[in-house]
Amino acid sequence: MAGQTLYDKLWSQHLVKERDDGTALIYIDRQLLHEVTSPQAFEGLRLANRKPWRLDANLATPDHNVPTTVIERAEGNAGIKDPVSLIQVQTLDDNCASFGIEEFKINDARQGIVHVVGPEQGATLPGMTVVCGDSHTATHGAFAALAHGIGTSEVEHVLATQCLLAQKMKNMQVRVEGELGVGVTAKDVVLAIIGRIGTAGGTGYAIEFAGSAIQSLSMEGRMTVCNMAIEAGARVGLIAVDDTTIEYLAERPYAPTAEQWDAAVADWRGLVSDADAAFDKVVEIDAASIEPQVSWGTSPEMVTGISGEVPDPADAADDTVKRGYTRALEYMGLAPKQKITDIRLDKVFIGSCTNSRIEDLREAAKVAKGKKVAGSIQLAMVVPGSGLVKRQAEAEGLDKIFTEAGFEWREPGCSMCLAMNADKLGAGEHCASTSNRNFEGRQGYGGRTHLVSPAMAAAAAIAGHFVDVRQLDVRSFDTPSTAQEA
Amino acid sequence: MRQFEREQGLVAPLDRANVDTDLIIPKQFLKSIKRTGFGVNLFDELRYLDEGYPGQDVASRPLNPDFVLNQPRYQGASVLLARRNFGCGSSREHAPWALEDFGFRVVIAPSFADIFYNNAFKNGILLVTLDEDTVDRLFKAVEANEGYRLDVDLENQRVTTPEGEVLEFEVDAFRKHCLLNGLDDIGITLQDEDAIRDFEAKHRASRPWLFRDKVSA
Ligand code: SF4
């Protein structure tokens, strides 16, 4: 009999019941909540007179709507100028208070983007099932946790029953073997994967990322990769447990302690695919072939290497693709065959649940150190993923490097990843962004997003257009790279 | 949840692939804490020529005359015909809420994104997956014939064209059952309360670190 994949193991460890109709009840260990997709779920509970099944499985924090300037944040919720956003954040506070759910409020040092906060607190552990009303919940799969994004009805379902109704997915393995080039990061790896398999390539699959290049990544890098599994259509991204995983979790506030730690670690060591496990699909990528990536269009699969050019719709494979390319070029204001390095930028955003962790900020800071943001850039901002990331970055002096170079140093939140708060692109503006989606209007009405790594974003800020970060004179600087966030 | 048995409705064609949830309902409208009222902002950036914001009076906004849903011939459509990978992107359930609120009961496409697929069924919207060639033929037929309607029958899992052609589709038994009966799946799951409690007790015994309420600080 063939062995089990990591996904198969996680699935069977949480299977409450298989039903005749082909669906299954899966037990959920952790639900993360934020202000945007939870109000209707709490309202549903109230209307049906139901209570949360298990309070300690839930953890909440506001992130999407929170302002990111120091002045606004000093006022707490009162600093939220948009009254509709304010109501949403207050509603989360009220719901958590009245149902008894733990919440890191707007000015708690632990507040931040849910997908940064969960792992940082050790609230995401290997072997857990993790859900959140947010498609980037796949991020947590970096810890060999079975993590799904869900809709609001499902948020309510999990609150009320501690279970999710699910159907088993198929197994896909994406193997990235070999060594990544200097200046090539986790973000480039995942963008290259999406460019290869397409935004629907993973639909219906749980993707396990494996291979020596994936194993060589830090937990931050692994989270970046799993974060974007959904951009390849997969609700779930996974990476097996190894020493890197376990070292990251030691002494995190929500992680097990004392003798439970040893038992947990012994259990976690088994969270790998068996050597003889069968995958329904395997994709192999040579790490050495990946160069720094830049997206040119309005879908994450519309991406190419920094030495590449914008495609010509005339070369498209079929009519639907051709129409898509034509429409994307028109929206992005780009010409066929234009060189990527010729794309001029107006704004730069370093942040989001893809790339706002300490390592991301260190990589960007390495490039920015001692340089200046180009005069043609109207705004270059760095938004840490959580209060604790911010504190750590400040302890390392990264904030100084950024501000001296001309970047704005902000308070934690989703910010311009989705532009629900005041941080937005204007119509027609091009932005080098470390976020995960370049959809039309995503970062502001008419805004033009190019997805890149933190190092590439910093380099673009300094040059005013895209440049190959591998060709920059990146001065190394000493950083306590193994330091734990306090 | 609203019940769905059969829809004999006017078809509107949305001829683009990878329609993402940001396009279905832009983020500024996600600030609402309600489940209703999203229909006027469905496809907001395609439908209007200006930038929309929540709470605005849409009657005074300039419509994009080129956008399909603004054309007189498609007024009152309840079946949306779309291209591959419809509903990709975020988990926002506001997307099916907006489609439903606007009046769509069925979306037909060659493929749908996973999370959107779940969300739509939980809101009484039937998603019909037909192969690429068939969808392509339907696009041509809709564009060629004003007032083109399809008869979508969930019980028998088939779509019938005005020419009498029958197109069969797959839908899983559970979703079909819930949709036909308008069932709330929390109620169904709670019928298995004992099984959940049993599982939870075993899970707690074998992996106590997953439960913080009992872990001493
Ligand atoms: S940072 Fe962006 S992608 Fe991540 S949770 Fe926030 S809005 Fe969503």
mmCIF file of N, CA and C and ligand atoms in Angstrom, chain A residues 63-64 113-115 134 136 227 352-354 413-414 417-418 435-437 442, ligand 1:
data_model
loop_
_atom_site.group_PDB
_atom_site.id
_atom_site.type_symbol
_atom_site.label_atom_id
_atom_site.label_comp_id
_atom_site.label_asym_id
_atom_site.label_seq_id
_atom_site.Cartn_x
_atom_site.Cartn_y
_atom_site.Cartn_z
ATOM 1 N N ASP A 63 -7.247 43.999 11.448
ATOM 2 C CA ASP A 63 -6.070 44.251 10.612
ATOM 3 C C ASP A 63 -6.373 44.979 9.300
ATOM 4 N N HIS A 64 -7.480 44.630 8.653
ATOM 5 C CA HIS A 64 -7.730 45.177 7.318
ATOM 6 C C HIS A 64 -7.997 46.687 7.307
ATOM 7 N N ILE A 113 -1.407 41.631 11.234
ATOM 8 C CA ILE A 113 -2.145 40.875 10.221
ATOM 9 C C ILE A 113 -2.317 39.447 10.754
ATOM 10 N N VAL A 114 -3.541 38.932 10.699
ATOM 11 C CA VAL A 114 -3.818 37.610 11.286
ATOM 12 C C VAL A 114 -2.776 36.560 10.929
ATOM 13 N N HIS A 115 -2.331 36.565 9.686
ATOM 14 C CA HIS A 115 -1.421 35.504 9.243
ATOM 15 C C HIS A 115 0.022 35.737 9.696
ATOM 16 N N ASP A 134 -10.439 34.229 5.399
ATOM 17 C CA ASP A 134 -9.469 34.953 4.593
ATOM 18 C C ASP A 134 -8.707 33.938 3.770
ATOM 19 N N HIS A 136 -5.871 33.861 2.461
ATOM 20 C CA HIS A 136 -4.438 33.667 2.669
ATOM 21 C C HIS A 136 -4.110 32.843 3.904
ATOM 22 N N ASN A 227 1.590 31.226 1.595
ATOM 23 C CA ASN A 227 0.653 32.345 1.513
ATOM 24 C C ASN A 227 0.035 32.463 0.130
ATOM 25 N N SER A 352 2.204 43.505 3.902
ATOM 26 C CA SER A 352 1.203 42.463 3.647
ATOM 27 C C SER A 352 1.571 41.133 4.287
ATOM 28 N N CYS A 353 0.581 40.237 4.363
ATOM 29 C CA CYS A 353 0.820 38.936 4.992
ATOM 30 C C CYS A 353 1.777 38.077 4.197
ATOM 31 N N THR A 354 2.124 38.498 2.988
ATOM 32 C CA THR A 354 3.109 37.757 2.195
ATOM 33 C C THR A 354 4.531 38.121 2.624
ATOM 34 N N GLY A 413 -0.571 46.535 9.897
ATOM 35 C CA GLY A 413 -1.904 46.274 9.361
ATOM 36 C C GLY A 413 -1.797 45.837 7.909
ATOM 37 N N CYS A 414 -2.936 45.568 7.298
ATOM 38 C CA CYS A 414 -2.951 45.130 5.897
ATOM 39 C C CYS A 414 -2.576 46.263 4.951
ATOM 40 N N CYS A 417 -2.094 46.613 0.856
ATOM 41 C CA CYS A 417 -2.288 45.332 0.176
ATOM 42 C C CYS A 417 -3.666 45.324 -0.457
ATOM 43 N N LEU A 418 -4.625 45.906 0.245
ATOM 44 C CA LEU A 418 -6.014 45.839 -0.192
ATOM 45 C C LEU A 418 -6.679 47.199 -0.146
ATOM 46 N N SER A 435 2.920 42.559 -1.902
ATOM 47 C CA SER A 435 1.703 41.846 -1.543
ATOM 48 C C SER A 435 1.474 40.681 -2.500
ATOM 49 N N ASN A 436 0.248 40.186 -2.555
ATOM 50 C CA ASN A 436 0.007 38.936 -3.266
ATOM 51 C C ASN A 436 -0.978 39.020 -4.425
ATOM 52 N N ARG A 437 -1.668 40.143 -4.571
ATOM 53 C CA ARG A 437 -2.666 40.225 -5.638
ATOM 54 C C ARG A 437 -2.486 41.497 -6.442
ATOM 55 N N ARG A 442 -7.226 46.493 -6.968
ATOM 56 C CA ARG A 442 -6.910 45.907 -5.669
ATOM 57 C C ARG A 442 -6.301 46.920 -4.702
HETATM 58 S S1 SF4 C 1 -2.340 41.612 4.068
HETATM 59 FE FE1 SF4 C 1 -3.608 41.612 2.248
HETATM 60 S S2 SF4 C 1 -3.856 39.537 1.626
HETATM 61 FE FE2 SF4 C 1 -3.079 39.540 3.708
HETATM 62 S S3 SF4 C 1 -4.872 39.362 5.007
HETATM 63 FE FE3 SF4 C 1 -4.442 41.538 4.756
HETATM 64 S S4 SF4 C 1 -5.633 42.165 2.985
HETATM 65 FE FE4 SF4 C 1 -5.571 39.942 2.956
#
